[in-house]
Structure formats: structure tokens, C-alpha cells
Amino acid sequence: NAGVTQTPKFRILKIGQSMTLQCTQDMNHNYMYWYRQDPGMGLKLIYYSVGAGITDKGEVPNGYNVSRSTTEDFPLRLELAAPSQTSVYFCASSSRFSGTDTQYFGPGTRLTVL
Amino acid sequence: AQKITQTQPGMFVQEKEAVTLDCTYDTSDPSYGLFWYKQPSSGEMIFLIYQGSYDQQNATEGRYSLNFQKARKSANLVISASQLGDSAMYFCAMRTDKGAQKLVFGQGTRLTINP
């Protein structure tokens, strides 16, 4: 049981480039999330999804896009990368049927924009 | 607005001692959940413990317990008999939206266990 997997683990982008961060979960969770963690800070919610075909903005959505075509996958798209998007990105998932609503996190993607 | 405050940027504790990490929260929603996560130097986020706002008893998970004081809006994490492997960042988080289960995180406390 892999849980939440993210690829790539590390990436360096040039200003203006685009990329997609991949996230897959094998726990059949309905809810999925993208967070970013800036150095020395807590996590901030970028986008979330409560099911396939349904996505919504979190606290810091500017510069990002998401899609959710399947229960398992929730890719995060960065368009026109900027230095301010240098961060560690975490994907997480949770089950609507869990009494505790606990979110389980992937290992993270460390992104640097130069 | 929902908010989590962790006032201890760093803490240093001797091995085998107990340690309390502070967390206060602010919400007007009567239904909420409080979580603690551990982030070791390797970077992953590890779920430790959960407390629901309607839970009558403080949550416990092995060496971890959550000191939940609802009237004071605090949810402190207590680690008993600390170990060197407990050295990590610790984040308190609150579920702010029952429907979507969104989390708001505090800024974290860096715990260092000295031998």
C-alpha cells in the first residue's frame, strides 16, 4: 500500500517555465489537497478537491491550476513559474468516511525557480 | 477567521524528559478537529494525534497525548519520555471545514532532544 505518492522529488525551473507536479493516492480517498510550505513556515492550502471533477481554491491559488479526472490523481500545474513559487509542495488525501478526517501526506516535491 | 498559533519557535529538552508543545486556536465553528503532525529533517509530514471538539476525553496515542482545554482554546501536545528520534518540527493544525476537511496550520515548533 503506497499511500500518497508525488513526482518529481526535486525540480529546478527557470522563470517563465511551466510544469506539472503529479500526485496519486491508492487509498480510494475522496478528498485531495495541495499545500505549499515556505522555509520556516507552516503549510498553506493551494487547491483542494472533494471528488473527481470537483476542485476549489484554497488560501494561495494564484499561479496554479489543478484538475481531478480520477479519484486517484490530482496533478498541480504551475504556469509561468516565478521565484515566489520556490517552495516545498505537499499533496495530501483524506476520506469523507473517516471519523477523524485525518489527512495523509505524500513525501513532497522541492521546487526551486531561478 | 480560523487561526492556529504556536508561540514556541524552538524547544530544547533532555532525553527521557517530558515535553509540552503549545498550540492555541481561534474559531467560531462549534465543530472542529485538531491535529498534530511531525516533520523530521527528511521532510515528510507524519500524523501523530487527533482531537475532536466534542470529544470528552483527551486523545492519547502511545507516548503522545493531547491536552485539550476547550474554554482556553488550547490543544497542547505532550510527549512523554522523549527520545532522540523525537527531534523534528511539530505542527498543530485545525480542520476548518467539515464538508471539505480543509486544514489550517500553525508555524511550527522545532523540538531538539539532547542526549
PDB file of C-alpha atoms in Angstrom:
ATOM      1  CA  ASN A   1       0.000   0.000   0.000  1.00  0.00           C
ATOM      2  CA  ALA A   2       1.898   3.067  -1.287  1.00  0.00           C
ATOM      3  CA  GLY A   3      -0.402   5.737   0.211  1.00  0.00           C
ATOM      4  CA  VAL A   4       0.200   9.143  -1.392  1.00  0.00           C
ATOM      5  CA  THR A   5       2.974   9.363  -3.971  1.00  0.00           C
ATOM      6  CA  GLN A   6       4.395  12.500  -5.566  1.00  0.00           C
ATOM      7  CA  THR A   7       6.703  13.040  -8.510  1.00  0.00           C
ATOM      8  CA  PRO A   8       9.205  14.503  -9.018  1.00  0.00           C
ATOM      9  CA  LYS A   9      11.025  14.746  -5.675  1.00  0.00           C
ATOM     10  CA  PHE A  10      13.120  17.705  -6.789  1.00  0.00           C
ATOM     11  CA  ARG A  11      12.915  20.140  -9.698  1.00  0.00           C
ATOM     12  CA  ILE A  12      14.642  23.327 -10.770  1.00  0.00           C
ATOM     13  CA  LEU A  13      12.737  25.604 -13.135  1.00  0.00           C
ATOM     14  CA  LYS A  14      13.688  28.762 -14.934  1.00  0.00           C
ATOM     15  CA  ILE A  15      11.469  31.824 -14.623  1.00  0.00           C
ATOM     16  CA  GLY A  16       8.578  31.553 -17.066  1.00  0.00           C
ATOM     17  CA  GLN A  17       8.731  27.770 -17.480  1.00  0.00           C
ATOM     18  CA  SER A  18       5.772  25.549 -16.703  1.00  0.00           C
ATOM     19  CA  MET A  19       5.500  22.141 -15.088  1.00  0.00           C
ATOM     20  CA  THR A  20       3.072  19.669 -13.585  1.00  0.00           C
ATOM     21  CA  LEU A  21       3.515  18.124 -10.163  1.00  0.00           C
ATOM     22  CA  GLN A  22       1.992  14.678 -10.041  1.00  0.00           C
ATOM     23  CA  CYS A  23       0.077  13.227  -7.086  1.00  0.00           C
ATOM     24  CA  THR A  24      -1.504   9.793  -6.822  1.00  0.00           C
ATOM     25  CA  GLN A  25      -3.191   8.048  -3.893  1.00  0.00           C
ATOM     26  CA  ASP A  26      -4.211   4.414  -3.684  1.00  0.00           C
ATOM     27  CA  MET A  27      -6.429   4.622  -0.592  1.00  0.00           C
ATOM     28  CA  ASN A  28      -9.636   5.410  -2.523  1.00  0.00           C
ATOM     29  CA  HIS A  29      -9.888   8.726  -0.695  1.00  0.00           C
ATOM     30  CA  ASN A  30     -12.462  11.226  -1.891  1.00  0.00           C
ATOM     31  CA  TYR A  31     -10.637  14.335  -0.785  1.00  0.00           C
ATOM     32  CA  MET A  32      -7.296  15.526  -2.068  1.00  0.00           C
ATOM     33  CA  TYR A  33      -5.256  18.656  -1.343  1.00  0.00           C
ATOM     34  CA  TRP A  34      -2.227  20.614  -2.452  1.00  0.00           C
ATOM     35  CA  TYR A  35      -0.220  22.611   0.074  1.00  0.00           C
ATOM     36  CA  ARG A  36       2.955  24.644  -0.147  1.00  0.00           C
ATOM     37  CA  GLN A  37       5.483  25.075   2.639  1.00  0.00           C
ATOM     38  CA  ASP A  38       7.836  28.026   2.506  1.00  0.00           C
ATOM     39  CA  PRO A  39      11.063  27.899   4.553  1.00  0.00           C
ATOM     40  CA  GLY A  40      10.430  28.041   8.287  1.00  0.00           C
ATOM     41  CA  MET A  41       6.674  28.229   7.831  1.00  0.00           C
ATOM     42  CA  GLY A  42       3.618  26.056   8.154  1.00  0.00           C
ATOM     43  CA  LEU A  43       1.676  24.659   5.233  1.00  0.00           C
ATOM     44  CA  LYS A  44      -0.752  26.760   3.206  1.00  0.00           C
ATOM     45  CA  LEU A  45      -3.569  25.306   1.118  1.00  0.00           C
ATOM     46  CA  ILE A  46      -3.343  25.935  -2.627  1.00  0.00           C
ATOM     47  CA  TYR A  47      -6.231  23.898  -4.065  1.00  0.00           C
ATOM     48  CA  TYR A  48      -8.406  21.038  -2.966  1.00  0.00           C
ATOM     49  CA  SER A  49     -10.851  18.542  -4.423  1.00  0.00           C
ATOM     50  CA  VAL A  50     -13.778  16.725  -2.800  1.00  0.00           C
ATOM     51  CA  GLY A  51     -14.141  14.249  -5.650  1.00  0.00           C
ATOM     52  CA  ALA A  52     -13.453  13.580  -9.309  1.00  0.00           C
ATOM     53  CA  GLY A  53     -14.427  16.584 -11.412  1.00  0.00           C
ATOM     54  CA  ILE A  54     -14.726  18.935  -8.420  1.00  0.00           C
ATOM     55  CA  THR A  55     -11.959  21.353  -7.432  1.00  0.00           C
ATOM     56  CA  ASP A  56     -11.814  24.599  -5.486  1.00  0.00           C
ATOM     57  CA  LYS A  57      -9.340  27.276  -4.469  1.00  0.00           C
ATOM     58  CA  GLY A  58      -7.579  27.350  -1.151  1.00  0.00           C
ATOM     59  CA  GLU A  59      -5.721  30.183   0.538  1.00  0.00           C
ATOM     60  CA  VAL A  60      -2.953  30.746  -2.068  1.00  0.00           C
ATOM     61  CA  PRO A  61      -4.199  29.634  -5.534  1.00  0.00           C
ATOM     62  CA  ASN A  62      -2.644  32.320  -7.741  1.00  0.00           C
ATOM     63  CA  GLY A  63      -0.235  30.941 -10.321  1.00  0.00           C
ATOM     64  CA  TYR A  64      -1.526  27.372 -10.059  1.00  0.00           C
ATOM     65  CA  ASN A  65      -4.163  25.169 -11.659  1.00  0.00           C
ATOM     66  CA  VAL A  66      -5.487  21.718 -10.849  1.00  0.00           C
ATOM     67  CA  SER A  67      -7.675  19.042 -12.341  1.00  0.00           C
ATOM     68  CA  ARG A  68      -9.217  15.871 -10.934  1.00  0.00           C
ATOM     69  CA  SER A  69     -10.310  13.480 -13.646  1.00  0.00           C
ATOM     70  CA  THR A  70      -9.994  10.339 -11.496  1.00  0.00           C
ATOM     71  CA  THR A  71     -10.280   9.521  -7.795  1.00  0.00           C
ATOM     72  CA  GLU A  72      -6.598   8.574  -7.668  1.00  0.00           C
ATOM     73  CA  ASP A  73      -4.866  11.504  -9.384  1.00  0.00           C
ATOM     74  CA  PHE A  74      -4.677  15.204  -8.546  1.00  0.00           C
ATOM     75  CA  PRO A  75      -1.994  16.998 -10.611  1.00  0.00           C
ATOM     76  CA  LEU A  76      -0.910  20.566  -9.852  1.00  0.00           C
ATOM     77  CA  ARG A  77       0.049  22.755 -12.792  1.00  0.00           C
ATOM     78  CA  LEU A  78       2.411  25.725 -12.470  1.00  0.00           C
ATOM     79  CA  GLU A  79       2.181  28.176 -15.346  1.00  0.00           C
ATOM     80  CA  LEU A  80       4.856  30.831 -15.901  1.00  0.00           C
ATOM     81  CA  ALA A  81       6.970  29.914 -12.881  1.00  0.00           C
ATOM     82  CA  ALA A  82       8.144  32.777 -10.650  1.00  0.00           C
ATOM     83  CA  PRO A  83      10.795  32.861  -7.883  1.00  0.00           C
ATOM     84  CA  SER A  84       7.961  33.314  -5.351  1.00  0.00           C
ATOM     85  CA  GLN A  85       6.858  29.762  -6.182  1.00  0.00           C
ATOM     86  CA  THR A  86      10.076  28.318  -4.794  1.00  0.00           C
ATOM     87  CA  SER A  87       8.748  26.066  -2.062  1.00  0.00           C
ATOM     88  CA  VAL A  88       8.099  22.502  -0.978  1.00  0.00           C
ATOM     89  CA  TYR A  89       4.804  21.184  -2.299  1.00  0.00           C
ATOM     90  CA  PHE A  90       2.809  18.549  -0.468  1.00  0.00           C
ATOM     91  CA  CYS A  91      -0.128  16.556  -1.720  1.00  0.00           C
ATOM     92  CA  ALA A  92      -2.496  15.004   0.821  1.00  0.00           C
ATOM     93  CA  SER A  93      -5.658  12.944   0.856  1.00  0.00           C
ATOM     94  CA  SER A  94      -8.411  12.036   3.302  1.00  0.00           C
ATOM     95  CA  SER A  95     -11.591  10.017   3.389  1.00  0.00           C
ATOM     96  CA  ARG A  96     -15.050  11.521   3.827  1.00  0.00           C
ATOM     97  CA  PHE A  97     -15.924   8.353   5.720  1.00  0.00           C
ATOM     98  CA  SER A  98     -13.184   8.753   8.322  1.00  0.00           C
ATOM     99  CA  GLY A  99     -14.390   9.834  11.724  1.00  0.00           C
ATOM    100  CA  THR A 100     -11.246  11.870  12.287  1.00  0.00           C
ATOM    101  CA  ASP A 101     -10.871  13.460   8.813  1.00  0.00           C
ATOM    102  CA  THR A 102      -7.138  12.775   9.055  1.00  0.00           C
ATOM    103  CA  GLN A 103      -5.111  13.893   6.056  1.00  0.00           C
ATOM    104  CA  TYR A 104      -2.225  11.700   4.901  1.00  0.00           C
ATOM    105  CA  PHE A 105       0.627  13.389   3.111  1.00  0.00           C
ATOM    106  CA  GLY A 106       2.931  12.498   0.270  1.00  0.00           C
ATOM    107  CA  PRO A 107       6.709  12.915   0.601  1.00  0.00           C
ATOM    108  CA  GLY A 108       6.740  16.361  -1.011  1.00  0.00           C
ATOM    109  CA  THR A 109       8.293  17.977  -4.092  1.00  0.00           C
ATOM    110  CA  ARG A 110      11.046  20.535  -3.579  1.00  0.00           C
ATOM    111  CA  LEU A 111      10.792  23.158  -6.324  1.00  0.00           C
ATOM    112  CA  THR A 112      13.309  25.912  -6.990  1.00  0.00           C
ATOM    113  CA  VAL A 113      12.610  28.664  -9.531  1.00  0.00           C
ATOM    114  CA  LEU A 114      15.679  30.570 -10.703  1.00  0.00           C
TER     115      LEU A 114
ATOM    116  CA  ALA B   1     -11.236  33.754  10.926  1.00  0.00           C
ATOM    117  CA  GLN B   2      -9.721  30.415  11.820  1.00  0.00           C
ATOM    118  CA  LYS B   3      -6.174  30.605  13.111  1.00  0.00           C
ATOM    119  CA  ILE B   4      -3.580  28.416  14.796  1.00  0.00           C
ATOM    120  CA  THR B   5      -0.832  29.931  16.950  1.00  0.00           C
ATOM    121  CA  GLN B   6       2.311  28.130  18.061  1.00  0.00           C
ATOM    122  CA  THR B   7       4.333  30.505  20.220  1.00  0.00           C
ATOM    123  CA  GLN B   8       7.454  28.387  20.711  1.00  0.00           C
ATOM    124  CA  PRO B   9       9.743  28.624  17.680  1.00  0.00           C
ATOM    125  CA  GLY B  10      12.200  26.198  19.269  1.00  0.00           C
ATOM    126  CA  MET B  11      12.496  23.977  22.314  1.00  0.00           C
ATOM    127  CA  PHE B  12      15.416  22.053  23.778  1.00  0.00           C
ATOM    128  CA  VAL B  13      14.771  19.097  26.074  1.00  0.00           C
ATOM    129  CA  GLN B  14      16.922  16.425  27.700  1.00  0.00           C
ATOM    130  CA  GLU B  15      16.361  12.865  26.567  1.00  0.00           C
ATOM    131  CA  LYS B  16      13.779  10.964  28.662  1.00  0.00           C
ATOM    132  CA  GLU B  17      12.128  14.145  29.899  1.00  0.00           C
ATOM    133  CA  ALA B  18       8.516  15.001  29.078  1.00  0.00           C
ATOM    134  CA  VAL B  19       7.869  17.966  26.821  1.00  0.00           C
ATOM    135  CA  THR B  20       4.801  20.097  26.135  1.00  0.00           C
ATOM    136  CA  LEU B  21       4.377  21.892  22.820  1.00  0.00           C
ATOM    137  CA  ASP B  22       1.876  24.737  22.921  1.00  0.00           C
ATOM    138  CA  CYS B  23      -0.954  25.344  20.464  1.00  0.00           C
ATOM    139  CA  THR B  24      -3.822  27.796  20.682  1.00  0.00           C
ATOM    140  CA  TYR B  25      -6.575  28.119  18.133  1.00  0.00           C
ATOM    141  CA  ASP B  26      -9.294  30.525  17.148  1.00  0.00           C
ATOM    142  CA  THR B  27     -12.571  29.531  15.542  1.00  0.00           C
ATOM    143  CA  SER B  28     -16.242  30.363  15.890  1.00  0.00           C
ATOM    144  CA  ASP B  29     -17.315  26.987  14.500  1.00  0.00           C
ATOM    145  CA  PRO B  30     -18.585  24.649  17.277  1.00  0.00           C
ATOM    146  CA  SER B  31     -17.439  21.598  15.293  1.00  0.00           C
ATOM    147  CA  TYR B  32     -13.736  21.350  14.563  1.00  0.00           C
ATOM    148  CA  GLY B  33     -10.830  18.960  14.725  1.00  0.00           C
ATOM    149  CA  LEU B  34      -7.308  19.490  15.972  1.00  0.00           C
ATOM    150  CA  PHE B  35      -4.279  17.609  14.668  1.00  0.00           C
ATOM    151  CA  TRP B  36      -0.586  17.342  15.392  1.00  0.00           C
ATOM    152  CA  TYR B  37       1.918  16.410  12.706  1.00  0.00           C
ATOM    153  CA  LYS B  38       5.631  15.677  12.983  1.00  0.00           C
ATOM    154  CA  GLN B  39       8.063  16.733  10.265  1.00  0.00           C
ATOM    155  CA  PRO B  40      11.531  15.184  10.676  1.00  0.00           C
ATOM    156  CA  SER B  41      14.553  16.526   8.836  1.00  0.00           C
ATOM    157  CA  SER B  42      13.734  14.201   5.937  1.00  0.00           C
ATOM    158  CA  GLY B  43      10.720  16.401   5.244  1.00  0.00           C
ATOM    159  CA  GLU B  44       7.690  14.148   5.309  1.00  0.00           C
ATOM    160  CA  MET B  45       4.576  15.019   7.315  1.00  0.00           C
ATOM    161  CA  ILE B  46       3.660  12.319   9.833  1.00  0.00           C
ATOM    162  CA  PHE B  47       0.247  12.312  11.534  1.00  0.00           C
ATOM    163  CA  LEU B  48       0.532  11.945  15.312  1.00  0.00           C
ATOM    164  CA  ILE B  49      -2.773  12.568  17.055  1.00  0.00           C
ATOM    165  CA  TYR B  50      -6.302  13.925  16.607  1.00  0.00           C
ATOM    166  CA  GLN B  51      -8.804  15.601  18.962  1.00  0.00           C
ATOM    167  CA  GLY B  52     -12.383  16.355  18.030  1.00  0.00           C
ATOM    168  CA  SER B  53     -14.120  19.379  19.522  1.00  0.00           C
ATOM    169  CA  TYR B  54     -16.861  17.209  21.014  1.00  0.00           C
ATOM    170  CA  ASP B  55     -14.533  14.564  22.415  1.00  0.00           C
ATOM    171  CA  GLN B  56     -14.918  14.376  26.186  1.00  0.00           C
ATOM    172  CA  GLN B  57     -11.529  12.835  26.861  1.00  0.00           C
ATOM    173  CA  ASN B  58      -8.065  13.942  25.873  1.00  0.00           C
ATOM    174  CA  ALA B  59      -6.660  11.948  22.964  1.00  0.00           C
ATOM    175  CA  THR B  60      -3.690   9.633  23.540  1.00  0.00           C
ATOM    176  CA  GLU B  61      -1.509   7.686  21.099  1.00  0.00           C
ATOM    177  CA  GLY B  62       1.380   5.849  22.707  1.00  0.00           C
ATOM    178  CA  ARG B  63       3.804   8.446  24.091  1.00  0.00           C
ATOM    179  CA  TYR B  64       1.727  11.288  22.648  1.00  0.00           C
ATOM    180  CA  SER B  65      -1.192  12.905  24.396  1.00  0.00           C
ATOM    181  CA  LEU B  66      -3.181  15.992  23.623  1.00  0.00           C
ATOM    182  CA  ASN B  67      -4.032  18.337  26.493  1.00  0.00           C
ATOM    183  CA  PHE B  68      -7.312  19.765  25.202  1.00  0.00           C
ATOM    184  CA  GLN B  69      -8.652  22.782  27.116  1.00  0.00           C
ATOM    185  CA  LYS B  70     -11.683  23.907  25.166  1.00  0.00           C
ATOM    186  CA  ALA B  71     -12.501  27.005  27.213  1.00  0.00           C
ATOM    187  CA  ARG B  72      -8.956  28.279  26.784  1.00  0.00           C
ATOM    188  CA  LYS B  73      -8.870  27.183  23.123  1.00  0.00           C
ATOM    189  CA  SER B  74      -5.646  25.310  23.591  1.00  0.00           C
ATOM    190  CA  ALA B  75      -4.534  21.914  22.304  1.00  0.00           C
ATOM    191  CA  ASN B  76      -1.055  21.256  23.621  1.00  0.00           C
ATOM    192  CA  LEU B  77       0.903  18.168  22.587  1.00  0.00           C
ATOM    193  CA  VAL B  78       2.606  16.265  25.396  1.00  0.00           C
ATOM    194  CA  ILE B  79       5.397  13.834  24.558  1.00  0.00           C
ATOM    195  CA  SER B  80       6.352  11.592  27.455  1.00  0.00           C
ATOM    196  CA  ALA B  81       9.816  10.084  27.893  1.00  0.00           C
ATOM    197  CA  SER B  82      11.327  11.936  24.939  1.00  0.00           C
ATOM    198  CA  GLN B  83      13.722  10.126  22.610  1.00  0.00           C
ATOM    199  CA  LEU B  84      16.444  11.386  20.274  1.00  0.00           C
ATOM    200  CA  GLY B  85      14.210  10.434  17.349  1.00  0.00           C
ATOM    201  CA  ASP B  86      11.606  12.945  18.543  1.00  0.00           C
ATOM    202  CA  SER B  87      13.823  15.794  17.293  1.00  0.00           C
ATOM    203  CA  ALA B  88      11.762  17.362  14.500  1.00  0.00           C
ATOM    204  CA  MET B  89       9.380  20.179  13.588  1.00  0.00           C
ATOM    205  CA  TYR B  90       5.920  19.787  15.066  1.00  0.00           C
ATOM    206  CA  PHE B  91       2.856  21.388  13.535  1.00  0.00           C
ATOM    207  CA  CYS B  92      -0.532  21.952  15.080  1.00  0.00           C
ATOM    208  CA  ALA B  93      -3.437  22.122  12.608  1.00  0.00           C
ATOM    209  CA  MET B  94      -7.171  22.685  12.736  1.00  0.00           C
ATOM    210  CA  ARG B  95      -9.854  21.348  10.420  1.00  0.00           C
ATOM    211  CA  THR B  96     -11.875  24.366   9.431  1.00  0.00           C
ATOM    212  CA  ASP B  97     -14.463  22.956   7.045  1.00  0.00           C
ATOM    213  CA  LYS B  98     -16.294  19.763   7.916  1.00  0.00           C
ATOM    214  CA  GLY B  99     -17.515  19.368   4.347  1.00  0.00           C
ATOM    215  CA  ALA B 100     -14.112  19.633   2.665  1.00  0.00           C
ATOM    216  CA  GLN B 101     -11.913  18.822   5.690  1.00  0.00           C
ATOM    217  CA  LYS B 102      -9.524  21.695   4.955  1.00  0.00           C
ATOM    218  CA  LEU B 103      -6.668  22.284   7.409  1.00  0.00           C
ATOM    219  CA  VAL B 104      -5.081  25.467   8.738  1.00  0.00           C
ATOM    220  CA  PHE B 105      -1.563  25.028  10.108  1.00  0.00           C
ATOM    221  CA  GLY B 106       0.461  26.856  12.717  1.00  0.00           C
ATOM    222  CA  GLN B 107       4.040  27.929  12.037  1.00  0.00           C
ATOM    223  CA  GLY B 108       5.512  25.012  13.903  1.00  0.00           C
ATOM    224  CA  THR B 109       7.863  24.350  16.816  1.00  0.00           C
ATOM    225  CA  ARG B 110      11.322  22.900  16.292  1.00  0.00           C
ATOM    226  CA  LEU B 111      11.997  20.365  19.051  1.00  0.00           C
ATOM    227  CA  THR B 112      15.557  19.280  19.785  1.00  0.00           C
ATOM    228  CA  ILE B 113      16.208  16.374  22.139  1.00  0.00           C
ATOM    229  CA  ASN B 114      19.641  16.469  23.760  1.00  0.00           C
ATOM    230  CA  PRO B 115      21.362  13.240  24.858  1.00  0.00           C
TER     231      PRO B 115
END
